[in-house]
mmCIF file with all atom_site columns, C-alpha atoms in Angstrom:
data_model
loop_
_atom_site.group_PDB
_atom_site.id
_atom_site.type_symbol
_atom_site.label_atom_id
_atom_site.label_alt_id
_atom_site.label_comp_id
_atom_site.label_asym_id
_atom_site.label_entity_id
_atom_site.label_seq_id
_atom_site.pdbx_PDB_ins_code
_atom_site.Cartn_x
_atom_site.Cartn_y
_atom_site.Cartn_z
_atom_site.occupancy
_atom_site.B_iso_or_equiv
_atom_site.pdbx_formal_charge
_atom_site.auth_seq_id
_atom_site.auth_comp_id
_atom_site.auth_asym_id
_atom_site.auth_atom_id
_atom_site.pdbx_PDB_model_num
ATOM 1   C CA . MET A 1 1   ? -44.560 60.626 197.199 1.00 0.00 ? 253 MET A CA 1
ATOM 2   C CA . THR A 1 2   ? -43.705 57.286 198.690 1.00 0.00 ? 254 THR A CA 1
ATOM 3   C CA . SER A 1 3   ? -40.109 57.531 197.507 1.00 0.00 ? 255 SER A CA 1
ATOM 4   C CA . VAL A 1 4   ? -39.751 60.989 199.132 1.00 0.00 ? 256 VAL A CA 1
ATOM 5   C CA . LEU A 1 5   ? -40.961 59.605 202.360 1.00 0.00 ? 257 LEU A CA 1
ATOM 6   C CA . SER A 1 6   ? -38.746 56.562 202.278 1.00 0.00 ? 258 SER A CA 1
ATOM 7   C CA . ALA A 1 7   ? -35.714 58.855 201.483 1.00 0.00 ? 259 ALA A CA 1
ATOM 8   C CA . VAL A 1 8   ? -36.460 61.058 204.423 1.00 0.00 ? 260 VAL A CA 1
ATOM 9   C CA . GLY A 1 9   ? -36.887 58.090 206.672 1.00 0.00 ? 261 GLY A CA 1
ATOM 10  C CA . LYS A 1 10  ? -33.593 56.651 205.654 1.00 0.00 ? 262 LYS A CA 1
ATOM 11  C CA . THR A 1 11  ? -31.891 60.032 206.259 1.00 0.00 ? 263 THR A CA 1
ATOM 12  C CA . ILE A 1 12  ? -33.365 60.208 209.735 1.00 0.00 ? 264 ILE A CA 1
ATOM 13  C CA . GLU A 1 13  ? -32.125 56.692 210.585 1.00 0.00 ? 265 GLU A CA 1
ATOM 14  C CA . GLN A 1 14  ? -28.576 57.698 209.830 1.00 0.00 ? 266 GLN A CA 1
ATOM 15  C CA . LEU A 1 15  ? -27.089 59.399 212.866 1.00 0.00 ? 267 LEU A CA 1
ATOM 16  C CA . LYS A 1 16  ? -24.792 62.294 212.367 1.00 0.00 ? 268 LYS A CA 1
ATOM 17  C CA . LEU A 1 17  ? -22.248 62.117 215.124 1.00 0.00 ? 269 LEU A CA 1
ATOM 18  C CA . ASP A 1 18  ? -19.280 64.487 215.248 1.00 0.00 ? 270 ASP A CA 1
ATOM 19  C CA . GLY A 1 19  ? -15.993 64.575 217.112 1.00 0.00 ? 271 GLY A CA 1
ATOM 20  C CA . ASP A 1 20  ? -16.176 62.908 220.552 1.00 0.00 ? 272 ASP A CA 1
ATOM 21  C CA . LEU A 1 21  ? -19.612 61.487 220.031 1.00 0.00 ? 273 LEU A CA 1
ATOM 22  C CA . PHE A 1 22  ? -18.269 59.613 216.888 1.00 0.00 ? 274 PHE A CA 1
ATOM 23  C CA . THR A 1 23  ? -15.334 58.352 218.889 1.00 0.00 ? 275 THR A CA 1
ATOM 24  C CA . ALA A 1 24  ? -17.571 57.204 221.730 1.00 0.00 ? 276 ALA A CA 1
ATOM 25  C CA . ASP A 1 25  ? -19.821 55.443 219.148 1.00 0.00 ? 277 ASP A CA 1
ATOM 26  C CA . LYS A 1 26  ? -16.776 53.668 217.616 1.00 0.00 ? 278 LYS A CA 1
ATOM 27  C CA . VAL A 1 27  ? -15.377 52.580 221.037 1.00 0.00 ? 279 VAL A CA 1
ATOM 28  C CA . LEU A 1 28  ? -18.696 51.143 222.321 1.00 0.00 ? 280 LEU A CA 1
ATOM 29  C CA . ARG A 1 29  ? -19.317 49.221 219.174 1.00 0.00 ? 281 ARG A CA 1
ATOM 30  C CA . THR A 1 30  ? -15.893 47.455 219.260 1.00 0.00 ? 282 THR A CA 1
ATOM 31  C CA . LEU A 1 31  ? -16.647 46.228 222.826 1.00 0.00 ? 283 LEU A CA 1
ATOM 32  C CA . VAL A 1 32  ? -19.795 44.354 221.613 1.00 0.00 ? 284 VAL A CA 1
ATOM 33  C CA . ASP A 1 33  ? -19.411 41.092 219.532 1.00 0.00 ? 285 ASP A CA 1
ATOM 34  C CA . GLU A 1 34  ? -22.593 39.869 218.037 1.00 0.00 ? 286 GLU A CA 1
ATOM 35  C CA . ALA A 1 35  ? -21.031 36.366 217.539 1.00 0.00 ? 287 ALA A CA 1
ATOM 36  C CA . ALA A 1 36  ? -20.555 36.184 221.399 1.00 0.00 ? 288 ALA A CA 1
ATOM 37  C CA . TYR A 1 37  ? -24.141 36.510 222.416 1.00 0.00 ? 289 TYR A CA 1
ATOM 38  C CA . VAL A 1 38  ? -24.994 33.923 225.118 1.00 0.00 ? 290 VAL A CA 1
ATOM 39  C CA . GLY A 1 39  ? -28.369 35.085 226.580 1.00 0.00 ? 291 GLY A CA 1
ATOM 40  C CA . GLU A 1 40  ? -30.646 37.585 228.229 1.00 0.00 ? 292 GLU A CA 1
ATOM 41  C CA . VAL A 1 41  ? -30.463 39.402 231.522 1.00 0.00 ? 293 VAL A CA 1
ATOM 42  C CA . TYR A 1 42  ? -33.779 38.603 233.248 1.00 0.00 ? 294 TYR A CA 1
ATOM 43  C CA . ALA A 1 43  ? -33.160 40.221 236.589 1.00 0.00 ? 295 ALA A CA 1
ATOM 44  C CA . LEU A 1 44  ? -30.929 43.257 237.254 1.00 0.00 ? 296 LEU A CA 1
ATOM 45  C CA . GLY A 1 45  ? -30.094 44.854 240.585 1.00 0.00 ? 297 GLY A CA 1
ATOM 46  C CA . TYR A 1 46  ? -27.383 47.075 242.082 1.00 0.00 ? 298 TYR A CA 1
ATOM 47  C CA . ASN A 1 47  ? -25.375 44.005 243.367 1.00 0.00 ? 299 ASN A CA 1
ATOM 48  C CA . GLU A 1 48  ? -26.636 41.154 241.217 1.00 0.00 ? 300 GLU A CA 1
ATOM 49  C CA . ALA A 1 49  ? -27.808 40.235 237.745 1.00 0.00 ? 301 ALA A CA 1
ATOM 50  C CA . LEU A 1 50  ? -29.280 37.019 236.603 1.00 0.00 ? 302 LEU A CA 1
ATOM 51  C CA . VAL A 1 51  ? -28.662 35.994 233.076 1.00 0.00 ? 303 VAL A CA 1
ATOM 52  C CA . GLN A 1 52  ? -30.506 33.206 231.175 1.00 0.00 ? 304 GLN A CA 1
ATOM 53  C CA . ILE A 1 53  ? -27.739 31.565 229.194 1.00 0.00 ? 305 ILE A CA 1
ATOM 54  C CA . HIS A 1 54  ? -28.887 29.600 226.147 1.00 0.00 ? 306 HIS A CA 1
ATOM 55  C CA . ASP A 1 55  ? -26.988 26.219 225.889 1.00 0.00 ? 307 ASP A CA 1
ATOM 56  C CA . HIS A 1 56  ? -26.654 26.649 222.059 1.00 0.00 ? 308 HIS A CA 1
ATOM 57  C CA . HIS A 1 57  ? -24.958 30.016 222.411 1.00 0.00 ? 309 HIS A CA 1
ATOM 58  C CA . ARG A 1 58  ? -22.882 28.855 225.362 1.00 0.00 ? 310 ARG A CA 1
ATOM 59  C CA . MET A 1 59  ? -21.526 26.010 223.264 1.00 0.00 ? 311 MET A CA 1
ATOM 60  C CA . GLN A 1 60  ? -20.751 28.405 220.312 1.00 0.00 ? 312 GLN A CA 1
ATOM 61  C CA . VAL A 1 61  ? -18.608 30.694 222.577 1.00 0.00 ? 313 VAL A CA 1
ATOM 62  C CA . GLY A 1 62  ? -16.724 27.692 224.072 1.00 0.00 ? 314 GLY A CA 1
ATOM 63  C CA . GLY A 1 63  ? -18.419 27.818 227.505 1.00 0.00 ? 315 GLY A CA 1
ATOM 64  C CA . ILE A 1 64  ? -18.643 30.354 230.168 1.00 0.00 ? 316 ILE A CA 1
ATOM 65  C CA . PRO A 1 65  ? -16.031 29.788 232.908 1.00 0.00 ? 317 PRO A CA 1
ATOM 66  C CA . ALA A 1 66  ? -16.594 30.997 236.490 1.00 0.00 ? 318 ALA A CA 1
ATOM 67  C CA . LEU A 1 67  ? -15.035 34.364 237.230 1.00 0.00 ? 319 LEU A CA 1
ATOM 68  C CA . SER A 1 68  ? -15.224 35.428 233.564 1.00 0.00 ? 320 SER A CA 1
ATOM 69  C CA . PHE A 1 69  ? -16.799 38.661 232.511 1.00 0.00 ? 321 PHE A CA 1
ATOM 70  C CA . LEU A 1 70  ? -19.914 39.329 230.314 1.00 0.00 ? 322 LEU A CA 1
ATOM 71  C CA . ILE A 1 71  ? -21.099 42.480 228.766 1.00 0.00 ? 323 ILE A CA 1
ATOM 72  C CA . ALA A 1 72  ? -24.827 43.214 229.010 1.00 0.00 ? 324 ALA A CA 1
ATOM 73  C CA . THR A 1 73  ? -26.083 45.836 226.508 1.00 0.00 ? 325 THR A CA 1
ATOM 74  C CA . ARG A 1 74  ? -28.773 46.741 224.023 1.00 0.00 ? 326 ARG A CA 1
ATOM 75  C CA . ILE A 1 75  ? -26.287 48.379 221.667 1.00 0.00 ? 327 ILE A CA 1
ATOM 76  C CA . PRO A 1 76  ? -26.494 46.796 218.094 1.00 0.00 ? 328 PRO A CA 1
ATOM 77  C CA . PRO A 1 77  ? -22.856 46.685 216.833 1.00 0.00 ? 329 PRO A CA 1
ATOM 78  C CA . SER A 1 78  ? -24.067 46.968 213.300 1.00 0.00 ? 330 SER A CA 1
ATOM 79  C CA . LYS A 1 79  ? -25.687 50.341 213.600 1.00 0.00 ? 331 LYS A CA 1
ATOM 80  C CA . PRO A 1 80  ? -24.342 53.767 214.731 1.00 0.00 ? 332 PRO A CA 1
ATOM 81  C CA . VAL A 1 81  ? -25.092 54.447 218.461 1.00 0.00 ? 333 VAL A CA 1
ATOM 82  C CA . ASP A 1 82  ? -25.952 57.885 219.956 1.00 0.00 ? 334 ASP A CA 1
ATOM 83  C CA . VAL A 1 83  ? -24.198 57.711 223.278 1.00 0.00 ? 335 VAL A CA 1
ATOM 84  C CA . ARG A 1 84  ? -26.577 60.452 224.582 1.00 0.00 ? 336 ARG A CA 1
ATOM 85  C CA . GLU A 1 85  ? -29.508 57.933 224.529 1.00 0.00 ? 337 GLU A CA 1
ATOM 86  C CA . GLU A 1 86  ? -30.456 55.803 227.537 1.00 0.00 ? 338 GLU A CA 1
ATOM 87  C CA . ASP A 1 87  ? -29.970 52.462 225.720 1.00 0.00 ? 339 ASP A CA 1
ATOM 88  C CA . ALA A 1 88  ? -26.492 53.368 224.835 1.00 0.00 ? 340 ALA A CA 1
ATOM 89  C CA . SER A 1 89  ? -24.875 51.827 227.869 1.00 0.00 ? 341 SER A CA 1
ATOM 90  C CA . LEU A 1 90  ? -22.817 48.759 228.841 1.00 0.00 ? 342 LEU A CA 1
ATOM 91  C CA . VAL A 1 91  ? -22.914 46.794 232.051 1.00 0.00 ? 343 VAL A CA 1
ATOM 92  C CA . LEU A 1 92  ? -19.974 44.661 232.909 1.00 0.00 ? 344 LEU A CA 1
ATOM 93  C CA . LEU A 1 93  ? -21.056 41.432 234.654 1.00 0.00 ? 345 LEU A CA 1
ATOM 94  C CA . ARG A 1 94  ? -18.801 38.987 236.588 1.00 0.00 ? 346 ARG A CA 1
ATOM 95  C CA . VAL A 1 95  ? -19.844 35.308 236.342 1.00 0.00 ? 347 VAL A CA 1
ATOM 96  C CA . LEU A 1 96  ? -19.866 33.869 239.842 1.00 0.00 ? 348 LEU A CA 1
ATOM 97  C CA . ASP A 1 97  ? -21.951 30.794 239.826 1.00 0.00 ? 349 ASP A CA 1
ATOM 98  C CA . HIS A 1 98  ? -25.049 29.258 238.285 1.00 0.00 ? 350 HIS A CA 1
ATOM 99  C CA . ALA A 1 99  ? -28.531 30.438 239.397 1.00 0.00 ? 351 ALA A CA 1
ATOM 100 C CA . ASP A 1 100 ? -31.889 28.702 239.241 1.00 0.00 ? 352 ASP A CA 1
ATOM 101 C CA . LEU A 1 101 ? -34.601 30.189 236.975 1.00 0.00 ? 353 LEU A CA 1
ATOM 102 C CA . PRO A 1 102 ? -37.587 31.495 238.962 1.00 0.00 ? 354 PRO A CA 1
ATOM 103 C CA . ASN A 1 103 ? -39.823 28.660 237.906 1.00 0.00 ? 355 ASN A CA 1
ATOM 104 C CA . ALA A 1 104 ? -37.083 25.896 238.439 1.00 0.00 ? 356 ALA A CA 1
ATOM 105 C CA . GLN A 1 105 ? -39.022 24.359 241.347 1.00 0.00 ? 357 GLN A CA 1
ATOM 106 C CA . GLU A 1 106 ? -42.204 24.105 239.198 1.00 0.00 ? 358 GLU A CA 1
ATOM 107 C CA . ALA A 1 107 ? -40.272 22.411 236.359 1.00 0.00 ? 359 ALA A CA 1
ATOM 108 C CA . LEU A 1 108 ? -38.821 19.849 238.711 1.00 0.00 ? 360 LEU A CA 1
ATOM 109 C CA . ARG A 1 109 ? -42.061 18.973 240.639 1.00 0.00 ? 361 ARG A CA 1
ATOM 110 C CA . VAL A 1 110 ? -43.529 15.678 239.740 1.00 0.00 ? 362 VAL A CA 1
ATOM 111 C CA . ASP A 1 111 ? -47.237 15.282 240.297 1.00 0.00 ? 363 ASP A CA 1
ATOM 112 C CA . SER A 1 112 ? -48.350 11.760 241.354 1.00 0.00 ? 364 SER A CA 1
#
């Protein structure tokens, strides 16, 4: 019984995409490079996004120069993506400047 359930579960996990949906899946996954991960978006608005960049990942990608572009997404490039789902989207971000974290003032405060 357990083997039947696991076989059904594996079948459900595999998406069956045809035609244009398969093409869209392929195109979206080529835009995302797992090796170029740099951090997490922690605030997102219509005009501005704040991204927490991890120094380790920034060094691995060779830095993030001003006016460069980042792609924010929840798409895992190693798995098929059903583009009809809400999480199957990309947001193109432009790096303008650094921003302080919301708790930056607390971290810098020295109590006497």
